[in-house]
XYZ file of C-alpha atoms in Angstrom:
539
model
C 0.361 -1.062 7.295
C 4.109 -1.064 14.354
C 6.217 -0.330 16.646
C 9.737 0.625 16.440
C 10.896 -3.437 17.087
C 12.882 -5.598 14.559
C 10.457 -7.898 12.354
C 11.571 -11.779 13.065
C 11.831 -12.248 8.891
C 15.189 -9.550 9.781
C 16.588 -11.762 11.759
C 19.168 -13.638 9.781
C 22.441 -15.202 11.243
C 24.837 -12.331 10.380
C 28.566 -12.526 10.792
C 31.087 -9.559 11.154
C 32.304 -9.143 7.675
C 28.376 -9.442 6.525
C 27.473 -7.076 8.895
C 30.284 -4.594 7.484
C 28.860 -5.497 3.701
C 25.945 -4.564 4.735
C 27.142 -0.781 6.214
C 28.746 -0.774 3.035
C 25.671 -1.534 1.071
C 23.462 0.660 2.771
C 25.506 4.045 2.517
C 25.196 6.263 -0.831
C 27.777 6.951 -2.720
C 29.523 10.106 -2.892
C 27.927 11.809 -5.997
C 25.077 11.196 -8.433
C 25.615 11.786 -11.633
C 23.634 14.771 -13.472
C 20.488 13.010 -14.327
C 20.232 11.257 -11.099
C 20.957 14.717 -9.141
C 17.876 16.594 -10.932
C 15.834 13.751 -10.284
C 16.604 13.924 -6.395
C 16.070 17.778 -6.466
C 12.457 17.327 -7.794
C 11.851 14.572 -4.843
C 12.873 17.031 -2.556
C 11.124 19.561 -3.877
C 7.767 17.425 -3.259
C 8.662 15.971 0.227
C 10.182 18.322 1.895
C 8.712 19.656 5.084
C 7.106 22.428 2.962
C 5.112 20.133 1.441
C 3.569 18.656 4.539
C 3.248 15.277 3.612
C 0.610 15.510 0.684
C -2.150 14.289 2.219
C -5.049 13.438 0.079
C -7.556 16.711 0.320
C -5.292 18.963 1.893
C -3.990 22.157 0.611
C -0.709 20.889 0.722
C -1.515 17.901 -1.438
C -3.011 20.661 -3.662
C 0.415 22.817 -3.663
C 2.109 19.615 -4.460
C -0.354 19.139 -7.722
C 0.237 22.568 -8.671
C 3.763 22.441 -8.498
C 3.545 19.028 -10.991
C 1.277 20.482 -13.544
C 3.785 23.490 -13.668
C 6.187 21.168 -14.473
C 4.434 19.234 -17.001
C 3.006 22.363 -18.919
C 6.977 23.758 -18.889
C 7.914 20.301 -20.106
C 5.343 20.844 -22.932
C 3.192 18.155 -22.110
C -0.417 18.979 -22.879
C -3.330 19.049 -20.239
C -5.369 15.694 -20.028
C -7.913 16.254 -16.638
C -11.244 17.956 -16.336
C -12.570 20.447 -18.816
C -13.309 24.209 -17.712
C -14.648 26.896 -20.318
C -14.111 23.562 -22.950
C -10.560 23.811 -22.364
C -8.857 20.893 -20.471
C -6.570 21.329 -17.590
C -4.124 19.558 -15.856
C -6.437 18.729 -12.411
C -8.807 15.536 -12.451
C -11.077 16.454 -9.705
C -12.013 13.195 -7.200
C -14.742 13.775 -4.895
C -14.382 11.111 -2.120
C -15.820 10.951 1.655
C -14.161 11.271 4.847
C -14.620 9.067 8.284
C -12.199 10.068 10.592
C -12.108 8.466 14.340
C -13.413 11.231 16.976
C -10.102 10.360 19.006
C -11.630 13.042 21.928
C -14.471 10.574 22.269
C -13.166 7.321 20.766
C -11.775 4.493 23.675
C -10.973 0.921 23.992
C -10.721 -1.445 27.275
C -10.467 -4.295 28.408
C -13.088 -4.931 31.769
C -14.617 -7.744 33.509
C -17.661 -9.358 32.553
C -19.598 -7.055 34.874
C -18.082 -4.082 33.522
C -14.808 -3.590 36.453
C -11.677 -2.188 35.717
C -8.773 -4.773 34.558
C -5.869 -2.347 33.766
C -5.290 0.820 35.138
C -5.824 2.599 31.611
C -7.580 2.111 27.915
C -5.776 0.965 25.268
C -3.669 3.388 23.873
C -5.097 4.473 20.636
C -3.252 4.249 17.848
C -0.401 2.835 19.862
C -1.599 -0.370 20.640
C -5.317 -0.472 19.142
C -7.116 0.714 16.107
C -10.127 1.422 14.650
C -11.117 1.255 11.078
C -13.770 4.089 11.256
C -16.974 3.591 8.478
C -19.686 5.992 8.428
C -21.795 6.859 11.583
C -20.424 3.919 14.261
C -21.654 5.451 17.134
C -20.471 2.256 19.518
C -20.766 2.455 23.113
C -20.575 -0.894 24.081
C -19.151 -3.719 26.763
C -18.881 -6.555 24.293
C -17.779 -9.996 25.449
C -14.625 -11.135 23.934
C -14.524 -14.941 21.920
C -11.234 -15.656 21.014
C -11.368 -17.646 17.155
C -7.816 -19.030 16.652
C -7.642 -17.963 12.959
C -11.049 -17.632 12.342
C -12.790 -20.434 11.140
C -13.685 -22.193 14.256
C -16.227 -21.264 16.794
C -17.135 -22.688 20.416
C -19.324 -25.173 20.476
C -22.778 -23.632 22.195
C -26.246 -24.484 22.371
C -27.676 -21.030 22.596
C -27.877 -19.465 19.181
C -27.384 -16.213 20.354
C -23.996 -16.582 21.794
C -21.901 -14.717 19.719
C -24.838 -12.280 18.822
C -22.945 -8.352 19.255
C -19.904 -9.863 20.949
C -16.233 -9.038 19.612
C -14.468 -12.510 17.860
C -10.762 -12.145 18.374
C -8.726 -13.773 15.665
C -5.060 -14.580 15.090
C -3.768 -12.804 11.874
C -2.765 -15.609 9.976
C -3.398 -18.525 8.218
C -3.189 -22.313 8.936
C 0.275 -23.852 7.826
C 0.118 -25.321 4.392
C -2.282 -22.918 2.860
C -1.710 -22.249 -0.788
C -1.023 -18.527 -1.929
C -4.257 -18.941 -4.174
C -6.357 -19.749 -1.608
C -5.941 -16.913 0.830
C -8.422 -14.877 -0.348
C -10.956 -17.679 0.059
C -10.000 -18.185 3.095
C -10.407 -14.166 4.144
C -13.916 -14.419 2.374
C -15.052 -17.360 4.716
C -13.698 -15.694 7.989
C -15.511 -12.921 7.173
C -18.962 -15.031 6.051
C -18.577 -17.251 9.231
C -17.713 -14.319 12.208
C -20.489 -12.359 10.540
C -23.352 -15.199 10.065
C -22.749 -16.068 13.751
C -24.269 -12.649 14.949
C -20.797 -11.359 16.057
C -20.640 -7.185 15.975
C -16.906 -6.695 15.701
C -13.708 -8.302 14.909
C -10.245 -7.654 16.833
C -7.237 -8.912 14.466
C -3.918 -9.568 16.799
C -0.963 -8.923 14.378
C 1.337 -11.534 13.495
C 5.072 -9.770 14.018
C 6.593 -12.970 11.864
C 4.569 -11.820 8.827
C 6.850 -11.591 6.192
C 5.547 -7.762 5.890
C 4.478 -7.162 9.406
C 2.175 -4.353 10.456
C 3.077 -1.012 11.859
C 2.932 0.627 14.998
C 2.384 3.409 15.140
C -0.639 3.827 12.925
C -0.541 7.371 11.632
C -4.138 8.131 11.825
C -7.729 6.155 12.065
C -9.187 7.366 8.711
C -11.320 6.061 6.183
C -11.980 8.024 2.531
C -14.050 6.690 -0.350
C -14.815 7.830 -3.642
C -17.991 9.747 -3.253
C -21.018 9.383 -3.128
C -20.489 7.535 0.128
C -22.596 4.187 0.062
C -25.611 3.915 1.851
C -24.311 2.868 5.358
C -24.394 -1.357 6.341
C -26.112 -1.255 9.456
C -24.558 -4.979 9.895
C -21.143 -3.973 8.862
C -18.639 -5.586 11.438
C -16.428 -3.175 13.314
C -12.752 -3.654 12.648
C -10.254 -3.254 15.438
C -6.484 -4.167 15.023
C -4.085 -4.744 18.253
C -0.619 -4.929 18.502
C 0.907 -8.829 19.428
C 2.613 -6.977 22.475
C -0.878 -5.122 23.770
C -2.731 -8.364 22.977
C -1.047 -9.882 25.991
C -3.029 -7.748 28.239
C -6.673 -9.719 26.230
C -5.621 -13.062 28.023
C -4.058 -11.835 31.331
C -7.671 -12.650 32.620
C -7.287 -16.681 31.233
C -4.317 -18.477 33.022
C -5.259 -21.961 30.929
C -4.860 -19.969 27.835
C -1.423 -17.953 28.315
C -1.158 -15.489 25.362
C 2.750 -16.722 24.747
C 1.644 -19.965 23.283
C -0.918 -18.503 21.479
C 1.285 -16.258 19.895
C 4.093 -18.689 19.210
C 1.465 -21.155 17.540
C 0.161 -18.677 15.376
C 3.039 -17.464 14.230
C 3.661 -21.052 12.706
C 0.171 -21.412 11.434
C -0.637 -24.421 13.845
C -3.730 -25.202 15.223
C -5.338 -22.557 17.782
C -7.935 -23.477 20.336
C -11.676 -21.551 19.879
C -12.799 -20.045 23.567
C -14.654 -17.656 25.529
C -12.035 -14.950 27.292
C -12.561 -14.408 30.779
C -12.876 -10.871 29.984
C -14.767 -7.992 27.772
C -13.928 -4.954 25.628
C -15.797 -1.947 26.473
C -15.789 0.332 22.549
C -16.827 3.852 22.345
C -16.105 4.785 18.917
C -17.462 8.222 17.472
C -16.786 9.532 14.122
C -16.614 12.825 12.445
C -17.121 12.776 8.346
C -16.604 15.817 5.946
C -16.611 15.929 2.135
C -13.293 16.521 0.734
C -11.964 16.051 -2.711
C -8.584 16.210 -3.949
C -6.636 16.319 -7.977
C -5.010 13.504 -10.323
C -2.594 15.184 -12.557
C -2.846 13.794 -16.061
C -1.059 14.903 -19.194
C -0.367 13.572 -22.810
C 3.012 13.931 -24.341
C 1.896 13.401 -27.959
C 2.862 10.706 -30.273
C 5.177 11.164 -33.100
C 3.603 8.442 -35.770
C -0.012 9.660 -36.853
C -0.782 5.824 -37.017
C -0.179 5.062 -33.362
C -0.351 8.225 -31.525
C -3.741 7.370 -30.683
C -2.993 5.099 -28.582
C -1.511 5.441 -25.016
C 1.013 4.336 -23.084
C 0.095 5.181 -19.497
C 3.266 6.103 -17.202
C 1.650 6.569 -13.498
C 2.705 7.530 -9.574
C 0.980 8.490 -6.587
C 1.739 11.931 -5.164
C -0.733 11.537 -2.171
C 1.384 10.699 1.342
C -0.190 10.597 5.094
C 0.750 14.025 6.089
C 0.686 14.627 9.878
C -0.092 11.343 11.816
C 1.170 10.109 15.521
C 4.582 10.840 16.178
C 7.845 8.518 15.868
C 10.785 9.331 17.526
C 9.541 12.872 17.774
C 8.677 13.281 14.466
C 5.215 14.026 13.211
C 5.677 14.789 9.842
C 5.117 11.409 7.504
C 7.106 13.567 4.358
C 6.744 10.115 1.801
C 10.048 10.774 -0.132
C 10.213 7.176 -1.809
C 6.459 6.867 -1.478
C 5.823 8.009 -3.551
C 7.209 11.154 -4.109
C 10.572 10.098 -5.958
C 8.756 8.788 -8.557
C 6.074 11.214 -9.025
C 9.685 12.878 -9.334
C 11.088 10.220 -12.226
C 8.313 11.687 -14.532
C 8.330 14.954 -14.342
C 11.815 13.994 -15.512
C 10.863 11.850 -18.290
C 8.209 14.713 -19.415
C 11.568 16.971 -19.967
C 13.739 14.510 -21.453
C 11.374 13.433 -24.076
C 9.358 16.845 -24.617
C 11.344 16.918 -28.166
C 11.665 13.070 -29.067
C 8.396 11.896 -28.385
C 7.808 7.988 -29.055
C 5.322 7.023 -31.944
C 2.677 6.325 -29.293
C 1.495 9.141 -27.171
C 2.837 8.953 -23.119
C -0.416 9.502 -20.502
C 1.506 10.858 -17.391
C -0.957 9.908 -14.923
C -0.052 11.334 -10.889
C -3.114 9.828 -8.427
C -4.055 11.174 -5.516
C -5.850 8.917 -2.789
C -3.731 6.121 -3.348
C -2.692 5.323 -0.024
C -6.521 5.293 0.881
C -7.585 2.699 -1.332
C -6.098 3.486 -4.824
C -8.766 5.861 -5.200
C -7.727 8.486 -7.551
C -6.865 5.573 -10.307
C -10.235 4.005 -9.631
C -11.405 7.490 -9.985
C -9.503 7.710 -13.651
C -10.075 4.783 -14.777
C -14.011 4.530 -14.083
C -13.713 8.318 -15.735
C -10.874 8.211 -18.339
C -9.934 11.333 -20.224
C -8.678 9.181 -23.169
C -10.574 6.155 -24.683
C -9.757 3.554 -22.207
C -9.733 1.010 -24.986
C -7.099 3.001 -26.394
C -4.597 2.714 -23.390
C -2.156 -0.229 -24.098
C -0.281 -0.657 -21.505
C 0.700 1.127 -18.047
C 3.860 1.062 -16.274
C 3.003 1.523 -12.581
C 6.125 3.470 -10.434
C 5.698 2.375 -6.356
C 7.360 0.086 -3.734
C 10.690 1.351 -5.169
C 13.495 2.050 -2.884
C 17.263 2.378 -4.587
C 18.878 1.761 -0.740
C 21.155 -0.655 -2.438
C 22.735 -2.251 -5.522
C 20.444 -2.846 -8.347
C 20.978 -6.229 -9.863
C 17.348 -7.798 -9.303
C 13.948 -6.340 -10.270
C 10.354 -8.836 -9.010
C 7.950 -7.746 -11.498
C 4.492 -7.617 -10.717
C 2.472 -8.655 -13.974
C 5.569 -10.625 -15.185
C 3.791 -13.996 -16.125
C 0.563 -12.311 -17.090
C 1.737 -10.338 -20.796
C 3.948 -9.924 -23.232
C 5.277 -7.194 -20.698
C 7.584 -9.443 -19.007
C 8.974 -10.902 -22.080
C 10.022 -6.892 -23.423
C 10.848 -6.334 -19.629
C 13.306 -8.780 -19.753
C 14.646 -8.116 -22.858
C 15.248 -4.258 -22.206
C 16.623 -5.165 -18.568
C 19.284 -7.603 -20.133
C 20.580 -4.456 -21.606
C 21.320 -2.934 -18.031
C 22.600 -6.133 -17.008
C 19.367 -6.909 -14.753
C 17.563 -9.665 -13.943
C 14.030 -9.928 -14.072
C 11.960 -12.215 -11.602
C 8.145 -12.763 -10.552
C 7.240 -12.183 -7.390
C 8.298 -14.845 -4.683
C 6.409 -13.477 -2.221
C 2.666 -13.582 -3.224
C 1.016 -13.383 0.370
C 2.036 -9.913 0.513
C -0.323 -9.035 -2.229
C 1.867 -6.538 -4.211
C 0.344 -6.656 -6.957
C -3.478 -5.220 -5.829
C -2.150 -2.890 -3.696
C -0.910 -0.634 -6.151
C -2.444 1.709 -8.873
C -1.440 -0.717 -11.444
C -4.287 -2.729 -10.111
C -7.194 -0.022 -11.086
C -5.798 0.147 -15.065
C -6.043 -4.681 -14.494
C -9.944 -4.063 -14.021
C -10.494 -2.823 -17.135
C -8.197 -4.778 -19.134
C -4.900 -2.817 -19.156
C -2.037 -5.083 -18.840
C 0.522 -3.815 -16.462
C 4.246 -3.791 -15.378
C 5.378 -2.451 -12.037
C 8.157 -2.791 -9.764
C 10.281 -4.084 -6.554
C 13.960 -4.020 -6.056
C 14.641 -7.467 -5.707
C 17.288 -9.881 -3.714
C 18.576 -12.934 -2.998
C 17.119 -14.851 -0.242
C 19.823 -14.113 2.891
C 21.407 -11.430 1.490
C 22.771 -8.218 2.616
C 20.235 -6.450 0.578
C 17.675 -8.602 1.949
C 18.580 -7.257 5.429
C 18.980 -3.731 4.539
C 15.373 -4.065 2.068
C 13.556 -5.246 5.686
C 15.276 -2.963 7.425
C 13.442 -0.238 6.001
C 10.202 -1.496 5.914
C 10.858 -1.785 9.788
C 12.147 1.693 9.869
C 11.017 3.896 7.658
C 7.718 2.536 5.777
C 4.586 4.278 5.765
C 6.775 6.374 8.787
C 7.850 9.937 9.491
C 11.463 8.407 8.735
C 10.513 8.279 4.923
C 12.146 11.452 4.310
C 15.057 13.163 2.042
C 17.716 11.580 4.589
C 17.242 8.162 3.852
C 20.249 6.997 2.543
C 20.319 6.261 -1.216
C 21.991 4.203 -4.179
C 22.661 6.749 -6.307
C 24.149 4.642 -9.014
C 20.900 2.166 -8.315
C 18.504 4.899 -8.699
C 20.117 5.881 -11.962
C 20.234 2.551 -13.069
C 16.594 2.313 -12.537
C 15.327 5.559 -13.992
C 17.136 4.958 -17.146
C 15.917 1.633 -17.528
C 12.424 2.514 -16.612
C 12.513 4.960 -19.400
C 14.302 2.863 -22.293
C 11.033 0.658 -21.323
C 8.367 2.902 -21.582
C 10.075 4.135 -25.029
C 10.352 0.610 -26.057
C 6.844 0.036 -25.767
C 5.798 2.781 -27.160
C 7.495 2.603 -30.411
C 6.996 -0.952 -30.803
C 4.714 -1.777 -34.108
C 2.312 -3.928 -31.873
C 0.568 -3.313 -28.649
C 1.149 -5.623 -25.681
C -1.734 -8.222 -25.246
C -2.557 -10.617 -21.791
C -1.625 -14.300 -22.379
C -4.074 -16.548 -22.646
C -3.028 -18.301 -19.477
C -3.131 -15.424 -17.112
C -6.471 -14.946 -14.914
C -6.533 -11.294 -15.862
C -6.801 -11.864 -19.625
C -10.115 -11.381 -21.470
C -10.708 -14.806 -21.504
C -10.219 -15.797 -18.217
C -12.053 -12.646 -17.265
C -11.287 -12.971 -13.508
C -9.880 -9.270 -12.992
C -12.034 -8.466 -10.093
């Protein structure tokens, strides 16, 4: 979820002595203490090179599960996954399906109408275009390009089968003044309108002055679902995603549409003209698909109080990372050391500090694979649960964490939407931090983590972003890695860390999960948040 260039949202007027508080900020100190040091030895121990990036189905993800359930059983904690001979172990098994783009017989280009040369090679795959591969696209097509401003607007055209198999080129964004709530309507109707009109793929330009913007590279073109694999949509659209910089070459054809206003338009969410290009995309797109299925890692620490060790508090991670993808700055390896191996790390640690003072509620240590394909492996868990779902109270979701600088600010996702922000807030006064809800909602934080599977059936959740104020140093250093080092090869052991922010974190991460699970009463939605039973919107 681009290239190696500064996102515009980084740009902030810095001065000298900001720039050296940010240095400052952005170095770790000297020494962690001794808690804080065996939690960094157990992230490196699962992202090191050895490891291989964990990717979902591989037998490195599978050495990476073993090594967890070894820790959990030496912590004491007792197996929760699959049963085998009536026992139950520590492995969850997840069947899913594989797509992967045939990249030996997979290309993009732009041509003439008539099928001539425009450029003097394809797109570069991966580098400048992708495809989102679904089961059996076997394209080999010259496709005429419309371009659709943002979406919602077509051409006006008085044959009816215009559009019908031709690519609509959209601007990822959305028109200024569009509320937070209604961007999902607003993806729903794109998607209603391109499709209705008979178009047969879609080709999103990124928008580099998203507040989150997209990567370049992209590691891989992969799709995995949980298996079985659905029947395939003979409609389905095919997805396509450009770079802004290679989308320049789309309008080189259409002088009285230069690309450069286009771009600086859409990055404001003005009003985009609807128009034929001048020229065509020639797709072949092959895929291969393979069965694969990969582990969650689920154990119980048991409850102390016979009344309410029944009941679950669910502490969860993702140990699944993207393994070997394109290469960035020479480096091939995408090792996931704050995502989300760290805090697959933080509780195997919590397992040993608690193996002999468990809460009165039992602790479900639940590490998902497939995460980064779709949150899979907690769709998987809780569509299957070990333990009586209705019997899970509350889960505390670890991911999107990174302790690169002081920790005096925590966004909670869920905040507004329990009584988990209320005991959130309480427990974080006691480490002197503040909690807030999310300020930036278009970025979608809270669905694209596993917290989001336990939502859908009624779990209420708390997870996690360090949080800053608007201008700030840690702003800039917080971006800064998103641009550098997100969903990147550079995710790795030497990213520099906060030691005394990590700490700060872990031991107020656990003084929460304790809290709730010793608490008399289980958490409950409010009334006023969409997710609560009454609402009944969790979708």
């Amino acid at each position: 979820m681009h290239a190696l260039t500064t996102p515009r949202a980084l740009c902030l007027t810095l001065t000298a002595s900001t720039l050296l508080t940010i240095a400052a900020t952005a170095q770790p100190q000297q020494k962690p203490d001794a808690a804080t040091a065996a939690w960094w030895a157990q992230t490196k121990a699962l992202s090191n090179d050895s490891m291989e990036g964990r990717d979902t189905g591989t037998e490195a993800y599978q050495r990476a599960a073993n090594y967890v359930a070894a820790q959990f059983k030496a912590a004491g904690l007792k197996p929760a996954g699959d049963l085998l001979d009536g026992k139950a172990t520590y492995f969850q098994r997840v069947p899913m399906h594989e797509t992967d783009l045939d990249m030996a017989h997979s290309s993009v280009e732009i041509v003439t109408p008539n099928g001539g040369t425009l450029h003097s090679a394809p797109l570069k795959l991966l580098e400048e275009i992708t495809i989102a591969p679904h089961q059996l696209i076997k394209d080999n097509a010259n496709t005429k390009m419309v371009f659709l401003g943002y979406g919602l607007e077509l051409p006006q055209t008085r044959d009816a089968k215009e559009f019908q198999g031709a690519t609509a080129v959209i601007f990822n964004n959305v028109p200024a003044g569009l509320q937070s709530a209604d961007r999902a309507a607003f993806a729903r109707r794109r998607s209603e309108l391109i499709a209705k009109a008979g178009f047969g793929s879609i080709l999103s330009i990124d928008n580099p002055a998203a507040i989150e913007p997209t990567h370049w590279p992209a590691a891989y073109a992969r799709s995995v679902v949980l298996a079985p694999a659905p029947s395939p949509n003979l409609h389905a659209l095919l997805q396509l995603r450009i770079s802004a910089e290679a989308a320049a070459k789309l309008f080189a054809a259409d002088p009285d549409h230069p690309f450069a206003g286009i771009l600086r338009d859409g990055e404001k969410g003005l009003p985009l003209p609807s128009f034929r290009l001048h020229s065509n995309l020639k797709i072949e797109a092959q895929t291969i698909e393979k069965e694969i299925s990969s582990p969650n890692v689920i154990a119980i620490l048991p409850g102390s109080d016979p009344k309410l060790a029944p009941e679950y508090v669910a502490l969860s991670a993702h140990l699944d990372g993207y393994g070997y993808g394109t290469p960035v700055l020479g480096d091939n390896l995408y090792n996931g050391t704050l995502d989300d191996a760290a805090y697959v790390a933080l509780l195997i640690e919590v397992a040993k500090d608690l193996q002999h003072k468990a809460p009165a509620r039992s602790l479900l240590f639940c590490i998902f694979t497939g995460e980064e394909k779709g949150l899979l492996g907690s769709a998987w868990f809780t569509q299957h649960p070990t333990v009586p779902k209705e019997n899970i109270v509350a889960n505390l979701n670890l991911d999107q964490l990174r302790p690169i600088f002081p920790l005096n600010i925590l966004t909670m996702e869920g905040l507004n939407d329990s009584t988990l922000g209320e005991t959130a807030r309480t427990v974080a006064a006691q480490f002197k931090i503040e909690i807030r809800p999310d300020l930036e909602p278009e970025r979608n934080l809270f669905r694209r983590a596993d917290n989001y599977s336990f939502v859908r059936i009624g779990v209420p959740i708390a997870a996690f972003v360090f949080g800053y104020d608007k201008g700030s140093p840690e702003e800039v250093v917080y971006r800064d890695w998103y641009a550098r080092r997100y969903h990147k090869p550079q995710d790795d052991i030497k990213t520099p860390i906060d030691w005394a922010a990590a700490g700060k974190f872990n031991r107020f991460y656990t003084a929460l999960a304790l809290n709730i699970a010793n608490s008399p009463t289980r958490p409950q939605w409010l009334s006023s948040s969409p997710y609560s039973p009454h609402q009944n919107k969790a979708h």
